[in-house]
């Protein structure tokens, strides 16, 4: 997260959010003069433009200077590395998965869709086979195909293969059998399959939020019926729902059934039980679309604020930052920064506690962020580090009344140990626990990064992931093109990329509040609104068009509330009203 600091405190509180830019460019001048063959790729190594390495039998060249981290292997981050021409690529993509009927099947056409394949270099296209005969091809960014000119009331079998630029072809996907509709006098009598992976993603005193994976049907699924304790609660067309009007501190059992246009109903999904929050737990239902902001617990030239002064437009307030306890491995500490306290006329820990309580009474969520230079944590060892982190973080959450925590770790982290720690903290806090994340742009470039692995482990308790779309060089969008920061295309193309791995309902756009708040990537609040509109409705886009509409997109975040205050809170007062208008 970006922090511009002035005066002697800058020696202690470095610009943690500027880590990527610093690691990319701080060593640029000396390294450029010594670009060379560096042998095998290694983590924690500084590379300059022009350096070459070998990885998995291939040669790669640096296109942006950086210090490598685990998860940034050359095939994973083409924004940093390019494969040297002449390198032989003999590795085929993985087989496509999840082949299913998409849309409506007619008497003469069938539309199929599938999940993306992965490749060591990049998938460039997909070939679609009907009964073992090639019937069409699409680009690597297209995951659907409509086969026309078919015979009515006839069964067809489809498979899909992925291919890369070197001509390597994947194994075929699992076969999908689909029957076209009769021309007349016939009817669709086949019910959809049961929805899968039903999960409770959150709860309040009066509601439970749910998500599930899509059902399949020979023609097409048209809606999902959500049942609470065996009674129909609501019907939706997407893969998420929030059941409202529930009693506080009460357990409910939910199932979901799929339905097609002919009225055929699937078997029920596996049941999931969730409990609403107790009255007085401090939990209020967050809106469907939310604004997150970071409150700075230090002085750095931005507006110094008491927490009580944070505008009502902010739904989640991330207090920045808990700091590493250097006397207790894995432990963290927190308290009002002395310089901030002085600047605010003696603002104390007790004052902050009272302000947090008041914000929660207004329905806001206040969480404690771990990140920044001193806020980094050491969870390299399961013992005693994890237990120290759990005990100290839980203690701070209890003492100050925080609703949960934000993960803004930019120096890498141990995924299994952080997963264990956060799970233990969530169990202590209860169902009102709020978990947010703020990965850097590069942390969302593929599905093998630490953040995506961590998200996969805790997606059922994740409120929102706000990608830091700033302090970045050119980064790849879902279409494989490189986009520069500070544009609507950068925000939409890279969000569209991440939606392959993160539910839109848990994904937000993170931007600096002013040009002074970050080293690069600032856009006006109106551009943020355009990006959100493009993602949610398909309107107000730039040159990049998302592959689908995402009306459940969670919202937006800014670094920071303090910097926003320097601009009359333009970000919050522009973005929040727009989010309220989204579907």
XYZ file of C-alpha atoms in Angstrom:
583
model
C 0.000 0.000 0.000
C 1.407 3.381 -0.960
C 2.652 5.620 1.828
C 4.523 8.881 1.079
C 6.343 9.949 4.221
C 8.316 13.048 5.120
C 10.737 13.978 7.875
C 12.689 11.607 10.154
C 9.785 9.132 10.354
C 10.461 8.189 6.748
C 13.559 6.366 7.975
C 11.383 4.116 10.090
C 8.172 3.869 8.054
C 9.264 3.288 4.501
C 6.909 3.303 1.543
C 5.678 -0.255 1.850
C 3.099 -0.034 -0.923
C 5.849 1.157 -3.217
C 7.694 -2.172 -2.857
C 7.110 -3.377 -6.373
C 8.181 -0.110 -7.969
C 11.167 0.126 -5.650
C 12.319 -3.390 -6.375
C 11.757 -2.887 -10.077
C 13.608 0.402 -10.413
C 15.879 1.045 -7.460
C 18.565 -1.178 -8.958
C 17.938 -0.148 -12.546
C 20.922 2.149 -13.086
C 23.713 -0.128 -11.798
C 22.060 -3.262 -13.131
C 21.552 -1.987 -16.682
C 25.265 -1.665 -17.129
C 25.859 -5.258 -16.175
C 22.984 -7.109 -17.912
C 24.216 -10.641 -18.492
C 23.430 -14.338 -18.541
C 22.477 -15.050 -14.938
C 22.148 -18.817 -15.182
C 19.165 -20.572 -13.628
C 16.324 -18.381 -12.367
C 16.225 -17.923 -8.584
C 13.963 -16.157 -6.110
C 15.163 -13.147 -4.068
C 17.482 -12.081 -6.892
C 17.770 -8.645 -8.518
C 17.484 -8.741 -12.309
C 18.147 -5.919 -14.777
C 16.703 -5.301 -18.223
C 18.459 -7.580 -20.692
C 19.495 -10.230 -18.166
C 18.812 -13.776 -19.319
C 18.017 -16.844 -17.234
C 17.038 -20.430 -17.842
C 13.904 -21.998 -16.408
C 12.404 -25.423 -17.205
C 14.701 -25.812 -20.173
C 13.846 -22.433 -21.706
C 15.685 -19.122 -21.892
C 13.999 -15.898 -20.755
C 15.055 -12.244 -20.908
C 14.109 -9.484 -18.459
C 11.788 -6.796 -19.839
C 11.321 -4.911 -16.530
C 13.943 -4.723 -13.741
C 12.824 -6.332 -10.503
C 13.753 -8.421 -7.501
C 12.235 -11.866 -7.914
C 9.907 -13.568 -5.453
C 8.525 -17.076 -5.252
C 5.551 -17.197 -7.609
C 7.206 -14.808 -10.070
C 8.812 -17.569 -12.156
C 9.300 -16.409 -15.781
C 6.365 -18.353 -17.302
C 4.037 -16.906 -14.635
C 4.807 -13.206 -15.181
C 5.251 -12.375 -18.875
C 5.087 -8.702 -17.919
C 8.570 -9.172 -16.424
C 10.033 -11.849 -18.708
C 9.894 -12.752 -22.372
C 10.947 -16.049 -23.838
C 14.033 -15.662 -25.998
C 13.360 -16.345 -29.667
C 14.720 -19.661 -30.744
C 13.827 -21.390 -27.519
C 11.958 -24.553 -28.320
C 8.607 -24.844 -26.568
C 7.684 -28.495 -26.335
C 5.188 -28.216 -23.488
C 1.524 -28.564 -24.395
C -1.230 -26.651 -22.556
C -3.364 -28.420 -19.989
C -6.628 -29.907 -21.198
C -9.660 -27.604 -20.896
C -11.984 -28.468 -18.021
C -15.606 -27.842 -17.112
C -17.040 -28.300 -20.605
C -20.742 -27.495 -20.358
C -23.765 -26.212 -22.260
C -23.911 -22.421 -22.214
C -26.956 -20.376 -23.176
C -29.861 -21.883 -25.064
C -29.785 -25.011 -27.236
C -32.123 -24.880 -30.244
C -33.172 -27.469 -32.798
C -30.174 -26.505 -34.983
C -27.531 -25.029 -32.644
C -25.607 -25.815 -29.478
C -23.399 -23.449 -27.466
C -20.650 -24.872 -25.271
C -18.304 -23.209 -22.783
C -15.255 -24.326 -20.789
C -12.702 -23.229 -18.219
C -9.357 -21.802 -19.418
C -6.320 -24.014 -19.909
C -2.864 -23.066 -18.683
C 0.437 -23.181 -20.536
C 4.084 -22.524 -19.737
C 4.090 -19.700 -22.314
C 0.473 -18.955 -23.153
C -2.656 -20.454 -24.673
C -3.324 -18.944 -28.104
C -6.471 -20.811 -29.121
C -8.971 -23.604 -28.654
C -10.181 -26.175 -31.196
C -13.712 -27.498 -30.829
C -14.501 -31.029 -31.972
C -17.935 -32.543 -32.616
C -17.968 -36.320 -32.743
C -14.139 -36.217 -33.169
C -14.353 -33.830 -36.160
C -12.933 -30.310 -35.930
C -15.859 -27.883 -36.302
C -14.388 -24.586 -35.151
C -11.571 -22.654 -33.482
C -11.515 -19.618 -31.192
C -8.823 -17.388 -29.700
C -7.135 -18.093 -26.399
C -9.256 -15.461 -24.628
C -12.564 -16.898 -25.867
C -14.120 -19.640 -23.764
C -17.342 -20.343 -25.648
C -18.392 -21.595 -29.089
C -21.749 -21.907 -30.882
C -22.090 -24.788 -33.341
C -24.861 -24.159 -35.887
C -26.409 -26.069 -38.789
C -27.228 -29.134 -36.701
C -29.981 -31.707 -37.100
C -33.003 -31.454 -34.774
C -33.496 -34.020 -32.034
C -29.975 -35.401 -32.484
C -27.297 -36.210 -29.921
C -23.797 -34.787 -30.422
C -20.578 -35.272 -28.491
C -18.172 -32.337 -28.016
C -14.577 -32.046 -26.844
C -12.173 -29.087 -26.767
C -8.383 -28.920 -27.090
C -6.085 -26.001 -26.243
C -3.065 -24.977 -28.316
C -0.134 -22.590 -27.962
C 1.914 -20.484 -30.362
C 4.444 -23.288 -30.877
C 1.720 -25.604 -32.150
C 1.573 -27.781 -29.051
C -1.916 -29.186 -28.537
C -3.414 -30.310 -25.249
C -5.219 -33.516 -24.527
C -8.934 -33.353 -25.199
C -11.332 -32.196 -22.537
C -13.826 -34.627 -21.119
C -16.600 -35.260 -23.654
C -19.963 -33.516 -23.362
C -23.075 -35.072 -24.895
C -25.862 -32.670 -25.935
C -29.103 -33.251 -27.850
C -30.696 -30.600 -30.050
C -34.373 -29.867 -29.596
C -37.027 -31.359 -31.848
C -38.359 -29.071 -34.566
C -41.933 -29.309 -33.318
C -44.168 -31.342 -31.111
C -41.279 -32.230 -28.819
C -40.465 -31.022 -25.349
C -37.469 -30.725 -23.098
C -37.867 -33.218 -20.268
C -34.257 -33.373 -19.038
C -33.610 -31.650 -15.715
C -30.384 -29.757 -14.967
C -27.715 -31.250 -12.746
C -27.627 -30.198 -9.102
C -25.625 -27.030 -8.330
C -22.303 -27.769 -6.646
C -20.075 -26.317 -3.921
C -22.795 -24.440 -2.049
C -20.994 -22.180 0.439
C -22.071 -19.611 3.018
C -19.857 -16.592 2.263
C -21.023 -14.286 5.048
C -23.776 -13.404 7.480
C -25.303 -10.538 9.427
C -27.886 -10.455 12.209
C -30.626 -10.869 9.588
C -29.080 -12.364 6.449
C -26.824 -15.074 5.031
C -24.906 -14.749 1.762
C -24.419 -17.832 -0.405
C -22.495 -18.850 -3.509
C -22.391 -22.038 -5.606
C -21.020 -23.425 -8.854
C -23.098 -23.644 -12.016
C -25.387 -26.532 -12.882
C -25.433 -27.917 -16.431
C -28.401 -28.707 -18.662
C -29.009 -30.138 -22.127
C -30.638 -26.841 -23.146
C -29.663 -24.244 -20.575
C -30.173 -23.264 -16.951
C -32.439 -20.229 -16.595
C -32.585 -19.710 -12.824
C -31.641 -21.005 -9.392
C -34.099 -21.425 -6.524
C -32.666 -20.910 -3.038
C -34.330 -22.742 -0.150
C -34.038 -21.872 3.540
C -35.014 -24.709 5.873
C -36.820 -26.322 2.952
C -38.865 -23.226 2.033
C -38.251 -21.286 -1.194
C -36.541 -18.047 -0.158
C -35.733 -16.468 -3.529
C -34.906 -17.137 -7.174
C -31.848 -15.693 -8.958
C -30.182 -16.005 -12.340
C -26.578 -15.781 -11.085
C -24.437 -17.910 -8.798
C -24.830 -15.879 -5.588
C -27.707 -14.868 -3.341
C -28.277 -13.131 -0.029
C -31.208 -14.469 1.971
C -32.624 -11.707 4.171
C -35.324 -11.365 6.817
C -33.739 -13.970 9.103
C -33.654 -14.060 12.889
C -30.525 -13.119 14.777
C -28.267 -15.794 16.291
C -30.143 -18.595 14.506
C -28.937 -21.520 12.388
C -30.452 -22.031 8.937
C -29.993 -24.832 6.422
C -29.820 -23.858 2.760
C -30.049 -25.754 -0.519
C -30.185 -24.598 -4.135
C -31.944 -26.128 -7.156
C -31.437 -25.291 -10.827
C -34.308 -24.828 -13.282
C -34.464 -24.671 -17.085
C -36.864 -22.862 -19.444
C -39.097 -25.925 -19.703
C -39.619 -25.947 -15.952
C -37.434 -28.975 -15.252
C -35.936 -28.757 -11.776
C -32.650 -30.300 -10.670
C -32.033 -32.290 -7.506
C -31.103 -30.108 -4.546
C -27.498 -29.195 -3.940
C -25.724 -30.486 -0.888
C -27.017 -28.572 2.135
C -25.015 -25.952 3.994
C -25.813 -24.642 7.471
C -24.987 -21.096 8.539
C -25.775 -19.060 11.638
C -26.766 -15.425 11.657
C -24.876 -13.050 13.924
C -26.168 -12.337 17.428
C -27.758 -8.985 18.167
C -25.187 -6.513 19.428
C -22.284 -8.311 17.767
C -21.387 -5.139 15.886
C -22.251 -6.814 12.603
C -24.366 -4.986 10.106
C -24.983 -6.072 6.567
C -22.535 -4.529 4.143
C -24.069 -3.239 0.923
C -23.716 -5.317 -2.234
C -21.220 -2.763 -3.579
C -18.789 -1.222 -1.098
C -16.082 1.406 -0.753
C -12.972 0.518 1.253
C -10.425 3.050 2.476
C -7.227 2.945 4.521
C -6.887 5.162 7.588
C -3.257 6.151 8.223
C -1.877 5.729 11.716
C 1.114 7.955 10.952
C 1.999 11.410 9.659
C 3.202 11.723 6.067
C 1.851 14.909 4.500
C -1.697 13.652 3.980
C -4.610 14.983 6.035
C -4.362 13.897 9.668
C -7.705 12.436 10.735
C -9.413 11.071 13.776
C -11.331 7.947 12.882
C -14.547 9.767 13.755
C -13.848 12.176 10.865
C -13.901 9.438 8.204
C -16.819 10.196 5.841
C -19.891 7.972 5.885
C -19.250 6.953 2.255
C -16.594 4.486 3.440
C -18.118 1.082 4.224
C -14.892 -0.609 5.358
C -12.138 1.301 7.156
C -8.766 -0.473 7.236
C -6.592 0.891 10.045
C -2.979 0.931 8.871
C -0.942 -0.822 10.177
C -0.258 -3.451 12.824
C 3.494 -3.746 13.213
C 5.827 -6.678 13.705
C 6.705 -7.444 17.316
C 10.443 -7.967 17.033
C 10.580 -9.547 20.492
C 7.981 -12.207 19.714
C 8.325 -14.170 16.426
C 5.095 -13.838 14.458
C 3.567 -11.431 16.953
C 2.156 -8.005 16.093
C 1.622 -4.785 18.021
C -0.538 -1.714 17.504
C -1.147 1.660 19.106
C -1.710 5.260 18.078
C 1.456 6.670 16.527
C 2.927 9.347 18.838
C 3.375 11.887 16.017
C -0.233 11.405 14.898
C -1.459 11.699 18.466
C 0.391 15.003 18.824
C -0.867 16.306 15.464
C -4.454 15.537 16.528
C -4.165 17.238 19.905
C -3.569 14.149 22.030
C -5.614 11.516 20.183
C -5.285 8.338 22.274
C -5.875 4.605 22.040
C -9.006 5.093 24.136
C -10.245 7.737 21.690
C -9.706 5.345 18.793
C -11.576 2.576 20.613
C -14.548 4.881 21.149
C -14.463 6.006 17.506
C -14.387 2.400 16.296
C -17.407 1.605 18.454
C -19.277 4.595 17.018
C -18.439 3.656 13.410
C -19.651 0.104 13.980
C -22.899 1.455 15.427
C -23.325 3.261 12.092
C -23.015 -0.059 10.251
C -19.387 0.388 9.195
C -16.698 -2.273 9.399
C -13.356 -1.333 10.950
C -10.465 -3.748 10.483
C -6.756 -3.854 11.277
C -4.358 -4.116 8.343
C -1.140 -6.113 8.397
C 1.338 -4.786 5.883
C 3.807 -2.085 5.095
C 7.483 -2.197 6.016
C 7.127 -2.626 9.798
C 3.755 -4.304 9.503
C 5.129 -7.335 7.711
C 4.855 -10.532 9.745
C 7.081 -13.575 10.017
C 5.022 -16.739 9.666
C 7.850 -18.811 8.238
C 7.516 -21.256 11.128
C 4.367 -22.930 12.389
C 5.603 -22.745 15.959
C 5.770 -20.447 17.802
C 5.108 -17.880 15.031
C 1.549 -18.858 14.112
C 0.406 -19.128 17.725
C 2.035 -15.770 18.545
C 0.322 -14.102 15.593
C -3.067 -15.588 16.471
C -2.851 -14.600 20.116
C -1.590 -11.044 19.530
C -3.890 -10.258 16.581
C -6.917 -11.719 18.364
C -6.006 -9.689 21.410
C -5.846 -6.460 19.383
C -9.158 -7.236 17.678
C -10.779 -7.741 21.080
C -9.111 -4.731 22.726
C -9.968 -2.209 20.015
C -13.192 -3.777 18.761
C -11.992 -4.458 15.217
C -14.224 -6.531 12.925
C -11.352 -8.455 11.373
C -8.170 -7.927 9.423
C -6.754 -6.858 6.079
C -3.850 -8.687 4.423
C -1.557 -6.190 2.694
C 1.651 -8.239 2.787
C 3.901 -7.167 -0.066
C 7.093 -9.028 0.805
C 5.717 -12.534 0.241
C 4.253 -14.850 2.868
C 3.878 -18.486 3.883
C 0.489 -19.492 2.464
C -0.226 -22.580 4.639
C 0.770 -20.839 7.868
C -1.153 -17.650 7.088
C -4.178 -19.775 6.210
C -3.984 -21.608 9.525
C -3.538 -18.359 11.445
C -6.440 -16.533 9.800
C -8.732 -19.539 10.236
C -7.947 -19.606 13.956
C -8.583 -15.870 14.297
C -11.870 -16.164 12.399
C -12.971 -18.928 14.750
C -12.277 -16.661 17.724
C -14.047 -13.622 16.238
C -17.056 -15.542 14.929
C -19.353 -15.180 11.947
C -19.022 -11.376 11.847
C -15.355 -11.687 10.886
C -14.280 -9.465 7.970
C -11.292 -10.487 5.822
C -9.961 -8.262 3.060
C -6.815 -8.360 0.937
C -4.837 -5.793 -1.066
C -2.511 -7.661 -3.435
C -0.243 -5.779 -5.794
C -1.099 -5.927 -9.486
C 1.558 -8.525 -10.180
C 0.154 -10.728 -7.414
C -2.967 -11.255 -9.564
C -1.285 -12.043 -12.886
C -1.885 -15.791 -12.679
C -3.585 -18.397 -10.523
C -0.369 -19.696 -8.953
C 0.588 -16.621 -6.932
C 0.605 -16.662 -3.139
C -2.448 -14.410 -2.928
C -4.566 -16.604 -5.211
C -3.469 -19.738 -3.327
C -4.357 -18.020 -0.057
C -7.714 -16.869 -1.430
C -8.532 -20.402 -2.547
C -7.964 -21.518 1.057
C -10.156 -18.827 2.646
C -12.626 -17.789 -0.044
C -15.556 -18.787 2.158
C -14.631 -16.096 4.718
C -13.272 -13.437 2.322
C -15.199 -10.169 2.091
C -13.261 -8.481 -0.709
C -9.918 -8.487 -2.537
C -8.964 -4.976 -3.690
C -6.099 -5.171 -6.185
C -3.639 -2.286 -5.975
C -3.854 -1.040 -9.563
C -0.912 1.336 -9.146
C 2.874 1.431 -8.783
C 2.954 -1.072 -11.649
C 4.585 -1.281 -15.017
C 2.880 -2.682 -18.068
C 0.743 -5.670 -17.016
C -1.127 -8.324 -18.946
C -4.901 -8.273 -19.279
C -7.125 -11.252 -19.935
C -6.589 -10.872 -23.685
C -2.817 -11.300 -23.298
C -2.080 -7.660 -24.185
C 0.025 -5.429 -21.965
C -1.798 -2.397 -20.518
C -0.275 0.666 -18.875
C -1.475 1.897 -15.489
C -3.577 4.998 -15.107
C -6.235 4.081 -17.700
C -9.721 2.590 -17.709
C -8.390 -0.278 -19.859
C -5.788 -1.141 -17.201
C -8.509 -1.398 -14.554
C -10.948 -3.419 -16.659
C -8.544 -5.733 -18.500
C -6.686 -6.741 -15.343
C -9.864 -7.126 -13.286
C -11.269 -9.324 -16.055
C -8.096 -11.409 -15.814
C -8.465 -11.891 -12.050
C -12.146 -12.812 -12.358
C -10.975 -16.122 -13.789
C -9.837 -17.013 -10.250
C -11.760 -14.701 -7.893
C -15.540 -14.326 -7.680
C -16.659 -10.876 -8.912
C -18.636 -10.510 -5.684
C -15.304 -10.638 -3.814
C -13.243 -8.423 -6.135
C -12.695 -4.664 -6.073
C -10.634 -1.988 -7.829
C -7.906 -0.315 -5.753
C -6.530 3.098 -6.785
C -4.658 6.008 -5.156
C -6.866 8.851 -3.970
C -4.576 11.535 -5.407
C -1.475 11.670 -7.581
C 0.543 12.319 -4.401
C -0.637 9.082 -2.784
C 1.341 6.758 -5.078
C 4.252 6.686 -7.460
C 1.989 6.072 -10.456
C -1.409 4.799 -11.523
C -3.625 7.643 -10.332
C -6.936 8.027 -12.150
C -9.800 10.372 -11.383
C -12.839 9.052 -9.546
C -14.852 9.363 -12.759
C -12.492 6.901 -14.460
C -13.025 4.477 -11.555
C -16.772 4.796 -12.129
C -16.312 4.127 -15.839
C -14.338 0.976 -15.067
C -16.952 -0.238 -12.581
C -19.722 0.495 -15.075
C -17.862 -1.335 -17.822
C -17.373 -4.402 -15.630
C -20.914 -4.418 -14.222
C -22.973 -3.471 -17.285
C -20.671 -3.433 -20.319
C -21.017 0.349 -20.701
C -18.448 3.186 -20.427
C -15.616 0.861 -21.505
C -12.423 1.968 -23.213
C -10.894 -0.145 -25.960
C -10.979 -3.272 -23.780
C -14.288 -5.128 -23.530
C -14.660 -7.686 -20.709
C -15.642 -11.193 -21.795
C -18.833 -10.936 -19.696
C -20.809 -8.549 -17.504
C -20.209 -8.758 -13.755
C -23.109 -7.050 -11.948
C -21.850 -8.476 -8.645
C -18.490 -6.646 -8.807
C -17.827 -5.771 -5.160
C -16.646 -2.171 -5.374
C -13.573 0.002 -5.040
C -10.793 0.862 -2.598
C -8.466 3.823 -2.221
C -5.146 4.540 -0.606
C -5.942 6.397 1.457
C -8.809 8.088 3.277
C -6.262 10.658 4.475
C -5.106 11.433 0.938
C -8.739 11.546 -0.187
C -9.235 14.178 2.503
C -6.660 16.354 0.773
C -9.009 16.469 -2.226
C -12.279 17.096 -0.420
C -13.005 13.341 -0.340
C -13.624 13.406 -4.083
C -13.031 9.669 -4.411
C -15.551 8.572 -1.779
C -18.169 11.186 -2.669
C -17.975 10.321 -6.392
C -17.614 6.538 -6.313
C -20.019 5.639 -3.488
C -23.127 7.251 -5.075
C -22.309 5.521 -8.349
C -21.965 2.134 -6.641
C -25.360 2.671 -5.034
C -26.865 2.890 -8.528
C -25.349 -0.337 -9.842
C -27.568 -3.421 -10.127
